[in-house]
CSV table of C-alpha atoms in Angstrom, one decimal:
chain,number,residue,atom,x,y,z
A,1,UNK,CA,134.1,83.0,36.8
A,2,UNK,CA,136.3,80.1,37.2
A,3,UNK,CA,138.3,82.0,40.4
A,4,UNK,CA,135.1,82.5,42.4
A,5,UNK,CA,134.4,78.7,41.6
A,6,UNK,CA,137.3,77.9,43.2
A,7,UNK,CA,137.1,79.8,45.8
A,8,UNK,CA,133.9,78.7,47.0
A,9,UNK,CA,134.1,75.1,46.7
A,10,UNK,CA,136.8,75.6,48.7
A,11,UNK,CA,134.8,77.4,51.4
A,12,UNK,CA,132.7,74.6,50.9
A,13,UNK,CA,135.3,72.3,51.9
A,14,UNK,CA,136.6,73.9,55.1
A,15,UNK,CA,133.5,74.5,56.5
A,16,UNK,CA,132.5,72.3,59.3
A,17,UNK,CA,129.0,70.1,58.8
A,18,UNK,CA,126.9,71.4,61.7
A,19,UNK,CA,127.3,75.1,59.2
A,20,UNK,CA,126.5,73.4,55.7
A,21,UNK,CA,122.4,73.2,56.5
A,22,UNK,CA,121.6,76.8,57.5
A,23,UNK,CA,119.1,79.6,55.8
A,24,UNK,CA,118.9,82.7,56.8
A,25,UNK,CA,114.6,83.3,57.7
A,26,UNK,CA,113.1,86.7,58.9
A,27,UNK,CA,112.9,87.4,62.6
A,28,UNK,CA,109.9,88.9,64.5
A,29,UNK,CA,111.3,91.2,66.9
A,30,UNK,CA,108.0,91.7,69.3
A,31,UNK,CA,109.0,96.0,69.9
A,32,UNK,CA,108.0,96.5,74.0
A,33,UNK,CA,105.6,97.2,75.9
A,34,UNK,CA,105.0,101.2,76.3
A,35,UNK,CA,104.3,102.3,80.5
A,36,UNK,CA,105.0,106.4,79.1
A,37,UNK,CA,101.0,106.4,80.3
A,38,UNK,CA,102.1,105.1,83.7
A,39,UNK,CA,102.5,108.4,86.2
A,40,UNK,CA,104.4,107.1,89.3
A,41,UNK,CA,103.3,108.9,93.1
A,42,UNK,CA,105.6,111.1,94.9
A,43,UNK,CA,106.1,108.7,97.4
A,44,UNK,CA,106.5,104.9,96.3
A,45,UNK,CA,107.9,102.8,98.9
A,46,UNK,CA,105.4,101.0,101.3
A,47,UNK,CA,104.5,103.1,104.2
A,48,UNK,CA,105.7,102.2,108.4
A,49,UNK,CA,102.9,100.6,109.6
A,50,UNK,CA,102.4,101.1,113.4
A,51,UNK,CA,102.3,98.1,115.8
A,52,UNK,CA,99.8,99.6,118.2
A,53,UNK,CA,97.4,101.7,116.6
A,54,UNK,CA,97.1,105.2,117.1
A,55,UNK,CA,93.9,105.5,118.8
A,56,UNK,CA,95.5,103.8,121.8
A,57,UNK,CA,96.9,106.4,124.2
A,58,UNK,CA,99.2,105.5,127.5
A,59,UNK,CA,96.6,106.0,130.0
A,60,UNK,CA,93.8,104.4,128.0
A,61,UNK,CA,92.4,101.1,128.7
A,62,UNK,CA,92.7,98.8,125.5
A,63,UNK,CA,89.0,96.6,125.6
A,64,UNK,CA,89.5,93.1,125.5
A,65,UNK,CA,86.7,92.5,121.8
A,66,UNK,CA,85.8,88.4,120.4
A,67,UNK,CA,88.0,86.5,118.7
A,68,UNK,CA,86.0,87.6,115.3
A,69,UNK,CA,86.0,84.5,113.6
A,70,UNK,CA,83.4,86.7,111.0
A,71,UNK,CA,86.2,89.0,109.3
A,72,UNK,CA,88.0,86.0,107.9
A,73,UNK,CA,85.2,83.9,106.2
A,74,UNK,CA,83.1,84.7,103.5
A,75,UNK,CA,83.8,86.6,99.7
A,76,UNK,CA,86.0,89.6,99.8
A,77,UNK,CA,83.5,92.5,98.5
A,78,UNK,CA,85.4,95.3,98.4
A,79,UNK,CA,89.0,95.2,97.7
A,80,UNK,CA,89.1,92.7,95.2
A,81,UNK,CA,90.4,94.4,92.0
A,82,UNK,CA,93.4,96.4,91.1
A,83,UNK,CA,93.5,99.8,91.2
A,84,UNK,CA,96.5,100.5,89.1
A,85,UNK,CA,95.3,97.5,86.7
A,86,UNK,CA,98.7,96.3,87.0
A,87,UNK,CA,100.2,93.3,89.2
A,88,UNK,CA,99.3,92.5,93.1
A,89,UNK,CA,99.5,89.5,95.3
A,90,UNK,CA,95.9,87.8,96.4
A,91,UNK,CA,94.5,86.2,99.6
A,92,UNK,CA,93.3,82.7,98.3
A,93,UNK,CA,92.0,82.2,101.8
A,94,UNK,CA,91.2,83.9,105.0
A,95,UNK,CA,93.7,84.4,107.8
A,96,UNK,CA,95.5,87.2,110.3
A,97,UNK,CA,98.1,89.1,109.9
A,98,UNK,CA,100.2,90.6,112.6
A,99,UNK,CA,102.6,93.1,112.6
A,100,UNK,CA,105.8,90.9,111.6
A,101,UNK,CA,103.9,90.0,108.5
A,102,UNK,CA,103.4,93.6,107.6
A,103,UNK,CA,107.6,93.8,108.1
A,104,UNK,CA,108.4,91.1,106.2
A,105,UNK,CA,106.5,92.3,103.1
A,106,UNK,CA,107.9,96.0,103.8
A,107,UNK,CA,111.9,94.9,103.8
A,108,UNK,CA,111.1,92.5,100.9
A,109,UNK,CA,109.6,95.2,99.0
A,110,UNK,CA,112.5,97.3,99.3
A,111,UNK,CA,115.4,95.1,98.9
A,112,UNK,CA,114.0,94.1,95.3
A,113,UNK,CA,111.5,96.9,94.0
A,114,UNK,CA,113.5,99.6,91.4
A,115,UNK,CA,111.7,102.5,93.0
A,116,UNK,CA,113.2,104.9,90.1
A,117,UNK,CA,110.9,103.4,88.2
A,118,UNK,CA,108.2,101.1,90.1
A,119,UNK,CA,106.2,101.7,93.2
A,120,UNK,CA,104.2,99.4,95.7
A,121,UNK,CA,100.9,100.4,97.7
A,122,UNK,CA,99.1,98.2,100.4
A,123,UNK,CA,95.2,97.6,100.3
A,124,UNK,CA,95.4,96.6,104.0
A,125,UNK,CA,94.8,98.4,106.9
A,126,UNK,CA,96.8,98.7,110.4
A,127,UNK,CA,96.7,96.1,113.1
A,128,UNK,CA,93.7,97.0,115.0
A,129,UNK,CA,92.3,93.9,115.8
A,130,UNK,CA,93.6,93.3,119.5
A,131,UNK,CA,93.9,89.4,120.8
A,132,UNK,CA,94.7,88.4,124.0
A,133,UNK,CA,96.8,85.8,125.7
A,134,UNK,CA,97.6,84.5,129.7
A,135,UNK,CA,100.9,83.7,130.6
A,136,UNK,CA,102.8,80.7,131.0
A,137,UNK,CA,101.9,79.2,133.6
A,138,UNK,CA,98.7,80.4,135.1
A,139,UNK,CA,95.4,78.3,135.9
A,140,UNK,CA,92.4,78.4,134.2
A,141,UNK,CA,90.2,81.2,135.5
A,142,UNK,CA,90.7,84.4,136.4
A,143,UNK,CA,88.7,86.3,133.6
A,144,UNK,CA,90.1,87.2,130.4
A,145,UNK,CA,93.7,87.9,130.3
A,146,UNK,CA,95.8,91.2,128.7
A,147,UNK,CA,95.8,92.3,125.0
A,148,UNK,CA,99.4,91.2,123.7
A,149,UNK,CA,99.6,91.9,119.7
A,150,UNK,CA,97.0,93.7,116.9
A,151,UNK,CA,96.2,91.7,114.0
A,152,UNK,CA,94.8,92.7,110.9
A,153,UNK,CA,92.0,90.4,109.4
A,154,UNK,CA,91.6,89.5,106.0
A,155,UNK,CA,89.1,87.3,104.3
A,156,UNK,CA,89.5,85.2,101.2
A,157,UNK,CA,90.2,87.2,97.8
A,158,UNK,CA,91.9,90.4,99.5
A,159,UNK,CA,94.3,92.6,97.4
A,160,UNK,CA,97.2,93.2,100.6
A,161,UNK,CA,99.4,94.9,98.2
A,162,UNK,CA,99.4,96.5,94.8
A,163,UNK,CA,102.9,96.7,93.0
A,164,UNK,CA,102.6,98.9,89.6
A,165,UNK,CA,105.1,101.2,87.5
A,166,UNK,CA,106.8,100.5,84.3
A,167,UNK,CA,108.0,97.0,84.2
A,168,UNK,CA,106.4,93.8,83.4
A,169,UNK,CA,104.8,91.2,84.9
A,170,UNK,CA,108.1,89.3,84.9
A,171,UNK,CA,109.7,91.2,87.0
A,172,UNK,CA,108.0,91.4,89.7
A,173,UNK,CA,107.3,87.6,89.8
A,174,UNK,CA,109.9,86.2,91.8
A,175,UNK,CA,109.6,88.2,95.3
A,176,UNK,CA,105.9,88.6,94.7
A,177,UNK,CA,105.8,84.7,94.9
A,178,UNK,CA,108.5,84.8,98.2
A,179,UNK,CA,106.3,86.9,100.1
A,180,UNK,CA,103.2,84.4,99.4
A,181,UNK,CA,104.9,81.7,100.6
A,182,UNK,CA,105.7,83.4,103.5
A,183,UNK,CA,102.1,84.7,104.4
A,184,UNK,CA,100.1,82.9,106.7
A,185,UNK,CA,97.7,82.0,104.3
A,186,UNK,CA,97.3,81.2,101.2
A,187,UNK,CA,97.6,83.4,98.6
A,188,UNK,CA,99.4,83.9,94.9
A,189,UNK,CA,101.1,86.4,92.9
A,190,UNK,CA,98.1,88.4,90.3
A,191,UNK,CA,97.7,90.7,87.6
A,192,UNK,CA,94.0,91.6,85.8
A,193,UNK,CA,94.3,88.5,83.9
A,194,UNK,CA,94.8,86.0,86.4
A,195,UNK,CA,91.9,87.4,88.7
A,196,UNK,CA,89.8,87.6,85.3
A,197,UNK,CA,91.0,83.7,85.3
A,198,UNK,CA,89.7,83.2,89.1
A,199,UNK,CA,86.5,85.0,88.7
A,200,UNK,CA,85.3,82.7,85.1
A,201,UNK,CA,86.5,79.1,86.8
A,202,UNK,CA,84.2,80.2,89.7
A,203,UNK,CA,81.3,81.1,87.9
A,204,UNK,CA,82.1,77.8,85.8
A,205,UNK,CA,81.7,75.6,88.8
A,206,UNK,CA,78.4,77.0,89.4
A,207,UNK,CA,77.3,76.9,86.3
A,208,UNK,CA,78.1,73.9,84.8
A,209,UNK,CA,77.5,71.5,87.8
A,210,UNK,CA,75.2,68.8,86.1
A,211,UNK,CA,74.7,67.4,89.4
A,212,UNK,CA,71.6,68.8,91.2
A,213,UNK,CA,72.3,67.7,94.6
A,214,UNK,CA,74.6,70.9,95.7
A,215,UNK,CA,76.0,71.5,99.2
A,216,UNK,CA,73.6,74.2,99.2
A,217,UNK,CA,70.3,72.5,98.3
A,218,UNK,CA,71.4,69.9,100.8
A,219,UNK,CA,71.6,72.8,103.5
A,220,UNK,CA,68.4,74.7,102.5
A,221,UNK,CA,66.1,71.5,102.0
A,222,UNK,CA,67.6,70.0,105.4
A,223,UNK,CA,68.7,67.2,104.1
A,224,UNK,CA,69.5,64.7,107.0
A,225,UNK,CA,68.8,66.7,109.6
A,226,UNK,CA,71.7,68.4,108.4
A,227,UNK,CA,71.0,71.7,109.6
A,228,UNK,CA,70.7,70.6,113.8
A,229,UNK,CA,74.6,70.4,113.7
A,230,UNK,CA,76.0,73.4,111.3
A,231,UNK,CA,76.8,76.5,112.6
A,232,UNK,CA,75.3,79.8,111.5
A,233,UNK,CA,78.5,80.4,108.9
A,234,UNK,CA,77.7,77.0,107.3
A,235,UNK,CA,74.2,78.5,107.3
A,236,UNK,CA,75.4,81.5,105.6
A,237,UNK,CA,77.6,80.3,102.6
A,238,UNK,CA,77.1,77.1,102.3
A,239,UNK,CA,80.1,75.5,103.2
A,240,UNK,CA,82.4,77.7,100.9
A,241,UNK,CA,85.0,79.9,102.6
A,242,UNK,CA,86.2,76.9,105.6
């Protein structure tokens, strides 16, 4: 008994000061998430996007249309949710995606995404809207210019790409954020919880606003003859989606 006391006293004196105050605690380690219910598709990479629409043949003259700026404004009412209920990139403002933006997203996903356990799908159409452009040094007039390239119009709230599989949101967040920063319009990486929070914030602004003189009230009642200098998109969406 005395030997045990001496040994314990010796060990106590030789122990550093930083190790004197210590106690054993119960560690609650969380279980990793289970992804057994997720079924991976056969094609897990983003497919190649055509630079020119498929309906354009070699001998066909491309129809030159208007700019269709109304396709960039207003809420997205169809592709505004995640089909696989996992991760993706959502547009906060309207804009146009060219062929270069599609290739940038595709190459970024190919380099960073683990195809063995993850997959990615497009949620936007291929470039289909023709954009005309005149050459440098040409005079004004002479009609509308020739078709230069094709774009895809995107409205606020549109899901651009969707990523899913056997992985967490923290794994895909770094390269989804880098893709969103290089887009021509404002985008953010998202999951189901982030989309619900964005929708809840919009509802909160409409329900908890105590100021009765909203933009919708001013436009509908033509306060200050404001309808005279407003366009049809402002009259339809009441100053939103600029």
